[in-house]
Short mmCIF file of N, CA and C in Angstrom, two decimals:
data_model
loop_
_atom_site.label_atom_id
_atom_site.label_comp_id
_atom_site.label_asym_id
_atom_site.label_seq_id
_atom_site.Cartn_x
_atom_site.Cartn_y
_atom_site.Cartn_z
N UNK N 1 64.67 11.55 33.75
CA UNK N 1 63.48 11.16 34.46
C UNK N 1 62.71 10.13 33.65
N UNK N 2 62.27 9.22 34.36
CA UNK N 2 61.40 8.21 33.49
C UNK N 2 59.66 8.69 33.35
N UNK N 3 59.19 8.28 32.23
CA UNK N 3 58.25 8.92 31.71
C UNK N 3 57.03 9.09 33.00
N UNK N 4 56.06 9.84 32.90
CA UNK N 4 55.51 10.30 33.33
C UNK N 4 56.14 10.67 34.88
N UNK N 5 56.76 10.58 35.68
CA UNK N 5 57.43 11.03 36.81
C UNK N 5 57.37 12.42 36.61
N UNK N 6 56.59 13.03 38.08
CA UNK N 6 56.22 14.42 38.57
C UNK N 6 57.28 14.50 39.65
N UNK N 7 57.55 15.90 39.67
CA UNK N 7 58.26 16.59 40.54
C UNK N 7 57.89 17.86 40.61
N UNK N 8 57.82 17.51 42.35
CA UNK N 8 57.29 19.35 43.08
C UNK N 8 58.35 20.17 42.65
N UNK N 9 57.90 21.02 42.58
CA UNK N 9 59.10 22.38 42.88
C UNK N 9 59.42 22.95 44.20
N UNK N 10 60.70 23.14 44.21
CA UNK N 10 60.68 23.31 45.86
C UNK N 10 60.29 24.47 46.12
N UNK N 11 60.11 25.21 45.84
CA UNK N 11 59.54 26.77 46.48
C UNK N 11 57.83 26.57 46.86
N UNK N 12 57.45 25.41 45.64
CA UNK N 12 55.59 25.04 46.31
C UNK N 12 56.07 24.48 47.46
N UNK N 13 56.96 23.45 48.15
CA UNK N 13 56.85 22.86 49.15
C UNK N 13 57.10 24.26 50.16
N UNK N 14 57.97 24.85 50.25
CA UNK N 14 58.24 25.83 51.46
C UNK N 14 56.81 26.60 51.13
N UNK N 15 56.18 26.99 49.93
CA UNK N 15 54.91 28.11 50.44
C UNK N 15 54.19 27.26 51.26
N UNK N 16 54.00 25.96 51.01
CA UNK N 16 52.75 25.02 51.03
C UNK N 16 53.14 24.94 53.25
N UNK N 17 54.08 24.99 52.81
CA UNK N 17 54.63 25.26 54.60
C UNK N 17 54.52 26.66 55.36
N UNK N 18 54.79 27.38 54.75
CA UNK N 18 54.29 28.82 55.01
C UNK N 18 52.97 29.03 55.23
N UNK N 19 52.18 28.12 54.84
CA UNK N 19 50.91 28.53 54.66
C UNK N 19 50.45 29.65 53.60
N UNK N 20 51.03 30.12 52.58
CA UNK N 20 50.79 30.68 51.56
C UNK N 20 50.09 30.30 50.62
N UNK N 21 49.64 29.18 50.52
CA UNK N 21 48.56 28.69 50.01
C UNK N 21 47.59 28.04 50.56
N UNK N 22 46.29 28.09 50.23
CA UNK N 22 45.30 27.77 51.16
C UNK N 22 44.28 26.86 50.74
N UNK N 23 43.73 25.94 51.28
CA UNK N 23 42.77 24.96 51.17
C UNK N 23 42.23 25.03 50.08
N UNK N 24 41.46 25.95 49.70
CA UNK N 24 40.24 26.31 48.61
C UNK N 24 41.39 26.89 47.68
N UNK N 25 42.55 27.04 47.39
CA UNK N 25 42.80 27.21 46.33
C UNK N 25 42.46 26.27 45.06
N UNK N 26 42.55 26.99 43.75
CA UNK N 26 42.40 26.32 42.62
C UNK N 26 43.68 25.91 41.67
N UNK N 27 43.44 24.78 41.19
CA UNK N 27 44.41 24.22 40.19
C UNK N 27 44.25 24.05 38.79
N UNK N 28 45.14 24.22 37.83
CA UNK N 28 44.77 23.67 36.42
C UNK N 28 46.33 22.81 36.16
N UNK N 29 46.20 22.54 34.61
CA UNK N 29 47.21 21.59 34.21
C UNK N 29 47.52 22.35 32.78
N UNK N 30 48.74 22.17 32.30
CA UNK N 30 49.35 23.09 30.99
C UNK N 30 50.05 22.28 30.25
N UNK N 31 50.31 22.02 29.75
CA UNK N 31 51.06 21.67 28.45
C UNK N 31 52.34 21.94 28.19
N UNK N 32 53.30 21.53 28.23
CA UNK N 32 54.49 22.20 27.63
C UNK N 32 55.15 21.84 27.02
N UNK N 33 56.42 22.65 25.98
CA UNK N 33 57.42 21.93 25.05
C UNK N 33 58.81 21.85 25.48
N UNK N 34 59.11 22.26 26.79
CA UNK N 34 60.52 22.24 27.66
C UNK N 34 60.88 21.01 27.09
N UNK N 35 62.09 20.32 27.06
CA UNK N 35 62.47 19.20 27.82
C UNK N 35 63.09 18.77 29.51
N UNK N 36 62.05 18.17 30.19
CA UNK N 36 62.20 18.10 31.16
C UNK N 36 63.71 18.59 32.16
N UNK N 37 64.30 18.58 31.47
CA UNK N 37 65.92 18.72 31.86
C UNK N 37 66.57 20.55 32.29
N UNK N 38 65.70 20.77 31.33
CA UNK N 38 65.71 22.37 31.43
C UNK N 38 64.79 22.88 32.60
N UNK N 39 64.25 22.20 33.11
CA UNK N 39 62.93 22.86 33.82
C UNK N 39 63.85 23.16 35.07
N UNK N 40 63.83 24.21 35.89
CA UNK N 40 64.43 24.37 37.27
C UNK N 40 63.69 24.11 38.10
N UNK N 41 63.57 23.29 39.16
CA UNK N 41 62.57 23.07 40.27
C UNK N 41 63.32 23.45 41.50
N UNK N 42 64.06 24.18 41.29
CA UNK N 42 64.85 24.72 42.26
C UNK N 42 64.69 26.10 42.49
N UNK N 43 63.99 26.73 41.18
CA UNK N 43 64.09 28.14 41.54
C UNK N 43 63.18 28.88 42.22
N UNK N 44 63.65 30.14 42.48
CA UNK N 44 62.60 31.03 43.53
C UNK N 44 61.54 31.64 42.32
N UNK N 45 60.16 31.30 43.23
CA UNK N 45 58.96 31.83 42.65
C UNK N 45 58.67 31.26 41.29
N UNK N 46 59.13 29.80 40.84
CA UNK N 46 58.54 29.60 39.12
C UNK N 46 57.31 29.76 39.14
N UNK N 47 56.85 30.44 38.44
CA UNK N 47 55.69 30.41 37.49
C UNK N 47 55.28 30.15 36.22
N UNK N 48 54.37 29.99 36.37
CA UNK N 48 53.39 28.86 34.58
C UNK N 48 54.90 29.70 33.16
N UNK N 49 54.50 31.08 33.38
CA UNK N 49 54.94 31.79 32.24
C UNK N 49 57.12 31.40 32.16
N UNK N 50 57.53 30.63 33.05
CA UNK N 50 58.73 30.21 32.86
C UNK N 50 58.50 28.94 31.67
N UNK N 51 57.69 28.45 31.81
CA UNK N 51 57.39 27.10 30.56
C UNK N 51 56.82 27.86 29.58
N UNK N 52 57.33 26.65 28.32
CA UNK N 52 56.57 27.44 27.04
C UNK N 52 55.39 26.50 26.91
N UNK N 53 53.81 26.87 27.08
CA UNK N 53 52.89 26.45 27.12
C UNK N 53 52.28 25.98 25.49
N UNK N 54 51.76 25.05 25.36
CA UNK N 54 51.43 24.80 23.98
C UNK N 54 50.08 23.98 23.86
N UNK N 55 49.92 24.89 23.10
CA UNK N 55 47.79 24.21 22.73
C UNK N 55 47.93 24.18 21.16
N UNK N 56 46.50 24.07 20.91
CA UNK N 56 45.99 24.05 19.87
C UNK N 56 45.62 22.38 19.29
N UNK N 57 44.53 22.21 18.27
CA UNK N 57 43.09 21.60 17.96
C UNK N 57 42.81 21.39 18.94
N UNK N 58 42.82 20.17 19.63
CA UNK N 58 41.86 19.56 20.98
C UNK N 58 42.72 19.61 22.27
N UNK N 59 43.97 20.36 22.27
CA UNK N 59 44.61 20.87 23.27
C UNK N 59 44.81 22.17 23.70
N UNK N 60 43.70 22.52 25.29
CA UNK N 60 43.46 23.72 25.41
C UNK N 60 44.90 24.32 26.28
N UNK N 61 44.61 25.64 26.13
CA UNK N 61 46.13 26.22 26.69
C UNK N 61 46.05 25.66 27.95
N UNK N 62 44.88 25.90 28.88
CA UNK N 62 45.00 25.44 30.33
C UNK N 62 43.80 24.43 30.88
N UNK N 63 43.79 23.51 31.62
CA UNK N 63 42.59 22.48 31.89
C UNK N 63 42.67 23.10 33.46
N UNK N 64 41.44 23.81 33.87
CA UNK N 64 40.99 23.49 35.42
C UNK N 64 41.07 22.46 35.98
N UNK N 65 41.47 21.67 37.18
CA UNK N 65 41.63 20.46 38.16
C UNK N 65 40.30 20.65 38.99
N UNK N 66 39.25 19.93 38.49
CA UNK N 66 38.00 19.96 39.14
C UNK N 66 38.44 19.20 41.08
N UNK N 67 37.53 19.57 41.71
CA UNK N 67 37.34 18.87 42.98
C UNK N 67 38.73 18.24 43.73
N UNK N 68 39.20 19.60 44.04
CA UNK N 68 40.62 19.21 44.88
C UNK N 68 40.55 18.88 46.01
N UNK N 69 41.17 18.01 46.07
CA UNK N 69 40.87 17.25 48.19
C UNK N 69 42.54 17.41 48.83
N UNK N 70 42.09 17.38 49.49
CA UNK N 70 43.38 16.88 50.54
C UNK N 70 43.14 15.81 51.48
N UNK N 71 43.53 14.85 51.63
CA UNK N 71 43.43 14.21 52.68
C UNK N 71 44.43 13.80 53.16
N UNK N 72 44.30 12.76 54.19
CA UNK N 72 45.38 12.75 55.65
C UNK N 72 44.74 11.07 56.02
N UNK N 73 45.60 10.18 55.96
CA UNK N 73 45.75 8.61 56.50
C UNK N 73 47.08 8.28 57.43
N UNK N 74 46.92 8.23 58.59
CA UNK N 74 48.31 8.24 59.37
C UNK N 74 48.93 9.19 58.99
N UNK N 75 50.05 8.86 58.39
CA UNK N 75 50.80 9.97 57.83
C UNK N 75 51.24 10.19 56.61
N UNK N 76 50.58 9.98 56.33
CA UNK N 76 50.40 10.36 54.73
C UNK N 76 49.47 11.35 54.08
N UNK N 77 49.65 12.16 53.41
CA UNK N 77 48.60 13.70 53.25
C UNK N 77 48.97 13.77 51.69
N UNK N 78 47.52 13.32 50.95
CA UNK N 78 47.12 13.24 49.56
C UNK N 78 46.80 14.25 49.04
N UNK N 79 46.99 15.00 47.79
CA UNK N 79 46.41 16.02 47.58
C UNK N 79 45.75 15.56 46.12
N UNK N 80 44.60 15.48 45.73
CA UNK N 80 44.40 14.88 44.68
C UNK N 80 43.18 15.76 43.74
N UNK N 81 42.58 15.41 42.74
CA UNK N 81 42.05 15.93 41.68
C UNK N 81 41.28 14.83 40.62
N UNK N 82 40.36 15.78 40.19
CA UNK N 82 39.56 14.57 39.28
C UNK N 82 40.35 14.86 37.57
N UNK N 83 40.49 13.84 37.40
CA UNK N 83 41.43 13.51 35.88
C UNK N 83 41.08 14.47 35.10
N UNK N 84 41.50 14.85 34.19
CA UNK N 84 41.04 15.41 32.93
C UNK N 84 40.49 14.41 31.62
N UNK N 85 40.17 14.84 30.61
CA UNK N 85 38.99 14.04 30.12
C UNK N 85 40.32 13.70 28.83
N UNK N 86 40.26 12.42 28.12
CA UNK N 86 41.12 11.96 26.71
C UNK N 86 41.39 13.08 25.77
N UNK N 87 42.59 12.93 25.54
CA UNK N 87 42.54 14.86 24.55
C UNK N 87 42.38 13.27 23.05
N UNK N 88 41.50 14.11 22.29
CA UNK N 88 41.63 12.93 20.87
C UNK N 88 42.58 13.88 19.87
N UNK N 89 43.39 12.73 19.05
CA UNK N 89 44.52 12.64 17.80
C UNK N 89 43.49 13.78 17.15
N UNK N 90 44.66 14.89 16.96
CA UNK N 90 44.05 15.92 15.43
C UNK N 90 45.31 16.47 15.35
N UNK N 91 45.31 16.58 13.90
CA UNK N 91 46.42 17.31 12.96
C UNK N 91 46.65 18.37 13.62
N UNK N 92 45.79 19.52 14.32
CA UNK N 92 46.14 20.44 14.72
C UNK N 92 46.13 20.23 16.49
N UNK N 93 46.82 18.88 16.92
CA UNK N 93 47.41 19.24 18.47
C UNK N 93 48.96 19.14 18.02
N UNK N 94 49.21 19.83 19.14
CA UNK N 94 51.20 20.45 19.36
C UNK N 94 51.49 19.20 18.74
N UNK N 95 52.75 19.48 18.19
CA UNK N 95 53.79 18.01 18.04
C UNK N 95 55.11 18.18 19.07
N UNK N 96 54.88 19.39 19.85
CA UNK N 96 55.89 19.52 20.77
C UNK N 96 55.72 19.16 21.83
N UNK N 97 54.74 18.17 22.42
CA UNK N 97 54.46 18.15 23.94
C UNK N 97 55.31 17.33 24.77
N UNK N 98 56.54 17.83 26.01
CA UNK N 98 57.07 16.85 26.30
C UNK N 98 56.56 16.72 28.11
N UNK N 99 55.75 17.69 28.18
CA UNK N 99 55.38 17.75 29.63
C UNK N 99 54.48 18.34 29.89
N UNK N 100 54.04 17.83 31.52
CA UNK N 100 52.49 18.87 31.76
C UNK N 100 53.10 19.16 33.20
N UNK N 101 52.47 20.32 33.72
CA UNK N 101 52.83 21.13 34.93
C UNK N 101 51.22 21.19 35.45
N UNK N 102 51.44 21.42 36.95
CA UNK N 102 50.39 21.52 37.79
C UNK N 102 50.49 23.20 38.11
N UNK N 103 49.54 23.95 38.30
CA UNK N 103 50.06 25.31 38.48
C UNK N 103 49.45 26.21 39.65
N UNK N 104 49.14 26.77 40.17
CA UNK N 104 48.06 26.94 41.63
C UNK N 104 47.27 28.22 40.46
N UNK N 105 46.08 28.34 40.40
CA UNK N 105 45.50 29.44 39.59
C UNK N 105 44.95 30.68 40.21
N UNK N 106 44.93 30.03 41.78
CA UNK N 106 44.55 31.27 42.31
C UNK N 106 45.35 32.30 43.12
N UNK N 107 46.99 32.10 42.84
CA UNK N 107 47.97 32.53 42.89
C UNK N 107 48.25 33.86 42.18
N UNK N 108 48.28 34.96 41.96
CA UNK N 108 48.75 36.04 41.16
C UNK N 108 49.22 35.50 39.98
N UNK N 109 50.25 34.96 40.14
CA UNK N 109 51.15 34.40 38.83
C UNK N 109 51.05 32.85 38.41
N UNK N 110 50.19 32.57 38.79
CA UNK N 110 50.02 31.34 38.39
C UNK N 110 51.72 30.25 38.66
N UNK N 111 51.66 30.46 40.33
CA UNK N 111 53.14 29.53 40.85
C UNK N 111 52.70 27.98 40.60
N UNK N 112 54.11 27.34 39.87
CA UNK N 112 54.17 26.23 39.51
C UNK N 112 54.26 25.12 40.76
N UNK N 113 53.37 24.21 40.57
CA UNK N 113 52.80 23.36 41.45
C UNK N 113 54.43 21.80 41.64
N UNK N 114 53.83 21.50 40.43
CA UNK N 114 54.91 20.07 39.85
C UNK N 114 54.72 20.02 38.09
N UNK N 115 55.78 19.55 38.01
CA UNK N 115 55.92 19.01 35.94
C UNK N 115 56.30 17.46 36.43
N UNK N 116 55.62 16.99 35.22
CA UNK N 116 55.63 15.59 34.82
C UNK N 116 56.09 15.04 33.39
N UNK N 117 57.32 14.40 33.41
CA UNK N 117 57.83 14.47 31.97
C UNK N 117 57.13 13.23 31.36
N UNK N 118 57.00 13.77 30.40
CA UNK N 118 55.86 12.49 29.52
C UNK N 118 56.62 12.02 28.41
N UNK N 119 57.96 12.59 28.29
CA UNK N 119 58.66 11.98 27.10
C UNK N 119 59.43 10.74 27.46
N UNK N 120 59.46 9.69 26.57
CA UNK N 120 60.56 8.27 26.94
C UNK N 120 61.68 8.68 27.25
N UNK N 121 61.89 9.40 27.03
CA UNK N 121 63.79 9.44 26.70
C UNK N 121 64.27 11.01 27.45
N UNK N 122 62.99 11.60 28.07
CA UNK N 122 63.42 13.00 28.16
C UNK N 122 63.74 14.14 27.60
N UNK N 123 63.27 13.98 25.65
CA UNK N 123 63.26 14.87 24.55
C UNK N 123 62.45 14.87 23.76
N UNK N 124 62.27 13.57 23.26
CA UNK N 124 61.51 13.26 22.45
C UNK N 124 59.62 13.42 22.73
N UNK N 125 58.94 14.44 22.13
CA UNK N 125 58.02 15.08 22.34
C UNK N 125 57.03 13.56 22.00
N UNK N 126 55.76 13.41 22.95
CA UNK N 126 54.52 12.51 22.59
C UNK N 126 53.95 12.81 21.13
N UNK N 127 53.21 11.84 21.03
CA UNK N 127 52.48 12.43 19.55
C UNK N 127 50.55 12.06 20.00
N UNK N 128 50.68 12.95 20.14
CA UNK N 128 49.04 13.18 20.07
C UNK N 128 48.34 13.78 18.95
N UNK N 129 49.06 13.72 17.43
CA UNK N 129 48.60 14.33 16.11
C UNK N 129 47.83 12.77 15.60
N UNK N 130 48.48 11.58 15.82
CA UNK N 130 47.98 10.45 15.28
C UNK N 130 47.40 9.58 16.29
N UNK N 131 47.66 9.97 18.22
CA UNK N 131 47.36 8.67 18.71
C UNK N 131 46.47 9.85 20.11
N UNK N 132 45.28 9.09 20.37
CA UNK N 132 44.74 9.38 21.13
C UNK N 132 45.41 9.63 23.09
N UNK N 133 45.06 10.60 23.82
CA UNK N 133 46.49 10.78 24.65
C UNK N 133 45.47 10.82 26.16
N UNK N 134 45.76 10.14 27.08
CA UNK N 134 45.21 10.03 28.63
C UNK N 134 46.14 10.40 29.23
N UNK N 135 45.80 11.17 30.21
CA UNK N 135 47.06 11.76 31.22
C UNK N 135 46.01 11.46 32.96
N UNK N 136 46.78 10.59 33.34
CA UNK N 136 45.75 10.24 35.07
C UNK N 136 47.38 10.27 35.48
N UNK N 137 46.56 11.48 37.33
CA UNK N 137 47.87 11.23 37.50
C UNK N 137 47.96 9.89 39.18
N UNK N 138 46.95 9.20 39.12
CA UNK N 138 47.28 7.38 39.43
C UNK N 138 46.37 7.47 41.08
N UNK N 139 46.74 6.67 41.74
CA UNK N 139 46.28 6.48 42.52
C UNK N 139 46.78 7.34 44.09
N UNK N 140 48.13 7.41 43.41
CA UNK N 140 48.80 8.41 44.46
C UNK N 140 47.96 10.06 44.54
N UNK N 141 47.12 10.46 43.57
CA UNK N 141 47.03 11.83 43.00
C UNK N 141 47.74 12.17 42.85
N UNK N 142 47.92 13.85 42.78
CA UNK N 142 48.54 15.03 42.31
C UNK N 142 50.07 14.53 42.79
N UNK N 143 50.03 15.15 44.31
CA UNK N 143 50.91 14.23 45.40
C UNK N 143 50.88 14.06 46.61
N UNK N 144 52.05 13.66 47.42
CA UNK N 144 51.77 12.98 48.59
C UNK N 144 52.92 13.82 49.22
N UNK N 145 52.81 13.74 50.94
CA UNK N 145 53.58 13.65 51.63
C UNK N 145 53.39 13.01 52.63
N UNK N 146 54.64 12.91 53.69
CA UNK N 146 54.56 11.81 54.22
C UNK N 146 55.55 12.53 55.95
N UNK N 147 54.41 12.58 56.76
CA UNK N 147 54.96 13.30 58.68
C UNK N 147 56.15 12.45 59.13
#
């Protein structure tokens, strides 16, 4: 996968069709040290606790997704979120970070939304110990679909 590229998991798309999740649900964002390759987006029911989550100095275990919208233009249906804020370079953030996941929070188990691999190469972990780190996820938001 090329760097930052998100992918749903398919079991969010069939709940999200089921109607098993609902408008006013809540979202956060996690951290992880997978390499993207390992991640299954195929499987039944992933949840947060299938990734190995990683914090520490100015990287918290989980970031809330303030002010979730949905919207709808022809046919196109946005689901989007307000950014999270610059994590700043400290000795004590992960040196393992190769991805971040979207997760539904108001789910029992915290079911996995989408992961976004943030590594170049698909292994090689970011460094946010020496370089200041922005994660927006663009103009598309969270994500899209399309009737």
């Amino acid at each position: 996968m090329a760097q930052g590229t998100g992918t749903l998991f398919n079991d969010y798309v069939l709940k999200s069709r089921k109607q098993t999740y609902a408008i006013g649900d809540s979202y956060a964002l996690a951290f992880f040290s997978n390499a993207i390759s390992t991640v299954d987006f195929d499987s039944v029911d992933p949840i947060l606790a299938d990734l190995t989550v990683v914090s520490g100095g100015n990287v918290a275990a989980s970031y809330a997704l303030s002010s979730p919208t949905f919207t709808r233009a022809v046919n196109v249906i946005k689901f989007d979120v307000t950014d999270i804020a610059k994590i700043l370079k400290d000795a004590g953030n992960p040196a393992d970070i190769r991805g971040v996941a979207v997760y539904n929070i108001t789910s029992v188990n915290n079911d996995l939304v989408q992961a976004h691999d943030l590594t170049a190469d698909g292994t090689t972990a970011i460094d946010i110990v020496t370089q200041d780190f922005t994660f927006a996820f663009g103009a598309a938001g969270v994500n899209v679909a399309t009737a």
